[in-house]
XYZ file of N, CA and C in Angstrom:
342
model
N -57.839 110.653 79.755
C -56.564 111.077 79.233
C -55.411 110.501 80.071
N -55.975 110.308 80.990
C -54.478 109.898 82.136
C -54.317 108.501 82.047
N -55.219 107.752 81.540
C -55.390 106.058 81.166
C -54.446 105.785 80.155
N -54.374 106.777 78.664
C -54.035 107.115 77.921
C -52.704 107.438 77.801
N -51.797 108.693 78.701
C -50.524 108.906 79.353
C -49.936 107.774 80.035
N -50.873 107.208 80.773
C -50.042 105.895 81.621
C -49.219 104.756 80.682
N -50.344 104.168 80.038
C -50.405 103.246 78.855
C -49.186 103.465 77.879
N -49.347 104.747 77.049
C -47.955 105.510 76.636
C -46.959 104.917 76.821
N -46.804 105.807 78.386
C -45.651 105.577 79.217
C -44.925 104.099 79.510
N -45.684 103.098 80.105
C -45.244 101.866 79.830
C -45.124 100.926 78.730
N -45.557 101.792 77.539
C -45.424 100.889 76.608
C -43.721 101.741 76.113
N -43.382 102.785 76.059
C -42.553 103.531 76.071
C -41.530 102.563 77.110
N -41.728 101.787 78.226
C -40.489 100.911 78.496
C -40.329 101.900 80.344
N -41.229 102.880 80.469
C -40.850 103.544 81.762
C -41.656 102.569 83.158
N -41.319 103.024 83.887
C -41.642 102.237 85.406
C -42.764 103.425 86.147
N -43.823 103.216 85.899
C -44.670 104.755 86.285
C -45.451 104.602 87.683
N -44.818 105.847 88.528
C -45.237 105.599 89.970
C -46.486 106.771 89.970
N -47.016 106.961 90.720
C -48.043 108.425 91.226
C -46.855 109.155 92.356
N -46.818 110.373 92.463
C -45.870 110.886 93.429
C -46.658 112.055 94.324
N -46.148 112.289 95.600
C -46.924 112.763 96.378
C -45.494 113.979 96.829
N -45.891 115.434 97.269
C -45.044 116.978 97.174
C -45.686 117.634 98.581
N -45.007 117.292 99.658
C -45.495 118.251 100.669
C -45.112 119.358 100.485
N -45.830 120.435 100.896
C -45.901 121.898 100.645
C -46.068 122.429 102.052
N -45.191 122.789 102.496
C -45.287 123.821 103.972
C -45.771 125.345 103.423
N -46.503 125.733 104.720
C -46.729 127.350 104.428
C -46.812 127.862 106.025
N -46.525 128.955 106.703
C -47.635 129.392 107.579
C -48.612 130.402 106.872
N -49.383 130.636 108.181
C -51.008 131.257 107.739
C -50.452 132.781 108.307
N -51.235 133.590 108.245
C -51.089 134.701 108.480
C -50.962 134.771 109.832
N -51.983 133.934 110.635
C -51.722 134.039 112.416
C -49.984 133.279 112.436
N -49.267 132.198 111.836
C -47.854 131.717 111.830
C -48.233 130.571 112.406
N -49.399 129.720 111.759
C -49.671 128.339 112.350
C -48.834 127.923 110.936
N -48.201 126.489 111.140
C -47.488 125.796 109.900
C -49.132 124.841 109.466
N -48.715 124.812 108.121
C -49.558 124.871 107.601
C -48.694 123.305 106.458
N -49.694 122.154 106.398
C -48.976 120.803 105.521
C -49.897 121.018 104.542
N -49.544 120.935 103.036
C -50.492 120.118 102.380
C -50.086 119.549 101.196
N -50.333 118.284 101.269
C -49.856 117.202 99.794
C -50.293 117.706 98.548
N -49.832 117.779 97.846
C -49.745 118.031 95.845
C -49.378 116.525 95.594
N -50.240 116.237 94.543
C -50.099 115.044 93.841
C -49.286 115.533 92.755
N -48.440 114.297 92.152
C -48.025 114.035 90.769
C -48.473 112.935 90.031
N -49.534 113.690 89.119
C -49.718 112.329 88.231
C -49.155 111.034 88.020
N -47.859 111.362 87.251
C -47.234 110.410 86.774
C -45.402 110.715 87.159
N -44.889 109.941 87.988
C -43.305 109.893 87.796
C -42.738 108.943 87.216
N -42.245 109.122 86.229
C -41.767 107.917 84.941
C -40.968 107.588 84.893
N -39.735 106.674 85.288
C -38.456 106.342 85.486
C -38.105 105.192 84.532
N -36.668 105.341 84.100
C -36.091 104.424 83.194
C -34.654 105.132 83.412
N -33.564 103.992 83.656
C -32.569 104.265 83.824
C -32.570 104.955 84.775
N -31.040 105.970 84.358
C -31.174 107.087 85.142
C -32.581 108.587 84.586
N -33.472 108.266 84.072
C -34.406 109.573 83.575
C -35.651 109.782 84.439
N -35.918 110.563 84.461
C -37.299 110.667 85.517
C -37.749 111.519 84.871
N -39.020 111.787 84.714
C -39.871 112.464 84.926
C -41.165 112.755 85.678
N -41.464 113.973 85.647
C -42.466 114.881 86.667
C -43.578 114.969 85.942
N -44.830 114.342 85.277
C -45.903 114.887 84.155
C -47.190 114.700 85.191
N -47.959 116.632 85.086
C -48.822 116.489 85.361
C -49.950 116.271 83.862
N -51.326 115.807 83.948
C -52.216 115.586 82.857
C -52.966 116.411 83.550
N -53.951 117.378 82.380
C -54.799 118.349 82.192
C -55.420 118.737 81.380
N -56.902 118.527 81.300
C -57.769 118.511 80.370
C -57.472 119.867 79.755
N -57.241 121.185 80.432
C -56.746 122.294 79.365
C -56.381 123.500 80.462
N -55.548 124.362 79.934
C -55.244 125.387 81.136
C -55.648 126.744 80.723
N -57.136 127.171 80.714
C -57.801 128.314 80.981
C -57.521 129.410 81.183
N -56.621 129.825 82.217
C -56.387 130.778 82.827
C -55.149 130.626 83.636
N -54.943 131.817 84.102
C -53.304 131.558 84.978
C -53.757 130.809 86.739
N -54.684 130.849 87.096
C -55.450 130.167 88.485
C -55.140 128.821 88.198
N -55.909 128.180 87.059
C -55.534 126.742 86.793
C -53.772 126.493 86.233
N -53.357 127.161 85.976
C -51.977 127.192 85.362
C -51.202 127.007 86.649
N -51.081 127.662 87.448
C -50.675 127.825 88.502
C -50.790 126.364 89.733
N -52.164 126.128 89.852
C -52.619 125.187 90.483
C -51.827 123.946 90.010
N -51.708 123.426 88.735
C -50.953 122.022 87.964
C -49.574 122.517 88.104
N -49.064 123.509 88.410
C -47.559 124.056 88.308
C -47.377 123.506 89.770
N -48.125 123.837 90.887
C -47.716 124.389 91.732
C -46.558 122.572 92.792
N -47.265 121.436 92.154
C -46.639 120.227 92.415
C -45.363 120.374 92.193
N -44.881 120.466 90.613
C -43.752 120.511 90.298
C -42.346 121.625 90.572
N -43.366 122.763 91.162
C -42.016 124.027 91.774
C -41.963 123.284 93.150
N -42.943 122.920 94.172
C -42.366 122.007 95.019
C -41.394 121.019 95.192
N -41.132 120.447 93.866
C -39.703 119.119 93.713
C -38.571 119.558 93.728
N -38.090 119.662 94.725
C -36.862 120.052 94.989
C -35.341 119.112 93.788
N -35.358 119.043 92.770
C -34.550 118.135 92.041
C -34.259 118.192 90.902
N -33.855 118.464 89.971
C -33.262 118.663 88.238
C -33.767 117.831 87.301
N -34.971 117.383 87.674
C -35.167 116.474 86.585
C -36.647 117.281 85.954
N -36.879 116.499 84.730
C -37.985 117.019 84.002
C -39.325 117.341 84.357
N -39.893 118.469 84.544
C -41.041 118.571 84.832
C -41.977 118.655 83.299
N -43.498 118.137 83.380
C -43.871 118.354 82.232
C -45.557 118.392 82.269
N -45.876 119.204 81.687
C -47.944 119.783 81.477
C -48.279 119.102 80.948
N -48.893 118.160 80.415
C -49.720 117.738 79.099
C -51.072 117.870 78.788
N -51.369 118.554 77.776
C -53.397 119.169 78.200
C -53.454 118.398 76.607
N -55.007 118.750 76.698
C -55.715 118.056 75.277
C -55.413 118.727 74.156
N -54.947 120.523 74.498
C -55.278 120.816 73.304
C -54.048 120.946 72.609
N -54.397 121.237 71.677
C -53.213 121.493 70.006
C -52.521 122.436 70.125
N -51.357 122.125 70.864
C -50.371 123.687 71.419
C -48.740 123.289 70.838
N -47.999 124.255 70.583
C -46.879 124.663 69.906
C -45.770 124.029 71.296
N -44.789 123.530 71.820
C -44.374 122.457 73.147
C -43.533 123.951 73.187
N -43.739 124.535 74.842
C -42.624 125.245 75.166
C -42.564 125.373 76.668
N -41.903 125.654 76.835
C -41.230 126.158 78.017
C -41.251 126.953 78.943
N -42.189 127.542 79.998
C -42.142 128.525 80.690
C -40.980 128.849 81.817
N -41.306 130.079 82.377
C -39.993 130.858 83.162
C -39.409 129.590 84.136
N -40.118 128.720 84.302
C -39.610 128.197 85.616
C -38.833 126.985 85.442
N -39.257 126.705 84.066
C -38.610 125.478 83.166
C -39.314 124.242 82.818
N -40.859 124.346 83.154
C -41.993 123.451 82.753
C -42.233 123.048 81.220
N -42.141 122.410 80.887
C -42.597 121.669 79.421
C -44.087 121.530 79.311
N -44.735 122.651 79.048
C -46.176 121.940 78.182
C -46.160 121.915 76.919
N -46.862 120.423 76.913
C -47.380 119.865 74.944
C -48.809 119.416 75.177
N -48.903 119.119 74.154
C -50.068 118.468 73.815
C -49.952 117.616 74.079
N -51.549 116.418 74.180
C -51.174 115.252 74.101
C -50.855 114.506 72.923
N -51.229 115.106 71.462
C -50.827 114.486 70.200
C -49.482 114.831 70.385
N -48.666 115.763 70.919
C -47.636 115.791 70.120
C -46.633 114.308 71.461
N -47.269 114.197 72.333
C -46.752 112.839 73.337
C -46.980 111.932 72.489
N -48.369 111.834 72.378
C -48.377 110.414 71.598
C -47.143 110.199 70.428
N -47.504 111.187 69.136
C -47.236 110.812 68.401
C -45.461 111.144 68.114
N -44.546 111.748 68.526
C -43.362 111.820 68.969
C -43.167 110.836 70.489
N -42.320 109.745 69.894
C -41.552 109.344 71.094
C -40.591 109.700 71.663
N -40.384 110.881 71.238
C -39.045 111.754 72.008
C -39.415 113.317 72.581
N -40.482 113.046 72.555
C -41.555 114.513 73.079
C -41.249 114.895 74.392
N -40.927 113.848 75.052
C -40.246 114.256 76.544
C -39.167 114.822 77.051
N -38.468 114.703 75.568
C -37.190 115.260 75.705
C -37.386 116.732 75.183
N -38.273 117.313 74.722
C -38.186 118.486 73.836
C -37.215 119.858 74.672
């Protein structure tokens, strides 16, 4: 699927990097604590960017959370976005994440904008 999103994407005219989200924490003893979150895909054209993680499907709020957790790390105003396999209605959760489908990417070229 992510062969698939990439491909998309540059045929769509974007410049597609992989992006990397350090995440600080301490631990309960107050040791600091690093760890990298990947971003699939950061898609740039012009001034537009986007944030798209790919996901075979989101199960439960554990996995929901886990593919979220890159994009509440980006400190920045630009588009964050889910894309899973299955056949879902494109909306919006509290934090301002875009999940769709991947038909509705493919087949809308303005799906990124929804």
């Amino acid at each position: 699927m992510e062969n698939i999103i990439y491909n998309e994407l540059r045929v769509r005219g974007y410049q597609v990097d992989e992006g990397v989200v350090i995440k600080r924490n301490r631990t309960e003893g107050g040791v600091q604590e690093k760890k990298q979150l990947e971003i699939n895909f950061v898609a740039n054209m012009g001034s537009k960017r986007y944030y798209i993680q790919s996901t075979y499907s989101l199960p439960d709020d554990e996995k929901r959370a886990r593919e979220k957790a890159s994009h509440i790390n980006v400190n920045d105003s630009f588009k964050k976005i889910i894309i899973i396999k299955d056949v879902i209605k494109p909306w919006h959760d509290d934090d301002g994440i875009l999940t769709l489908g991947i038909y509705d990417f493919m087949l809308n070229e303005n799906s990124l904008d929804i």
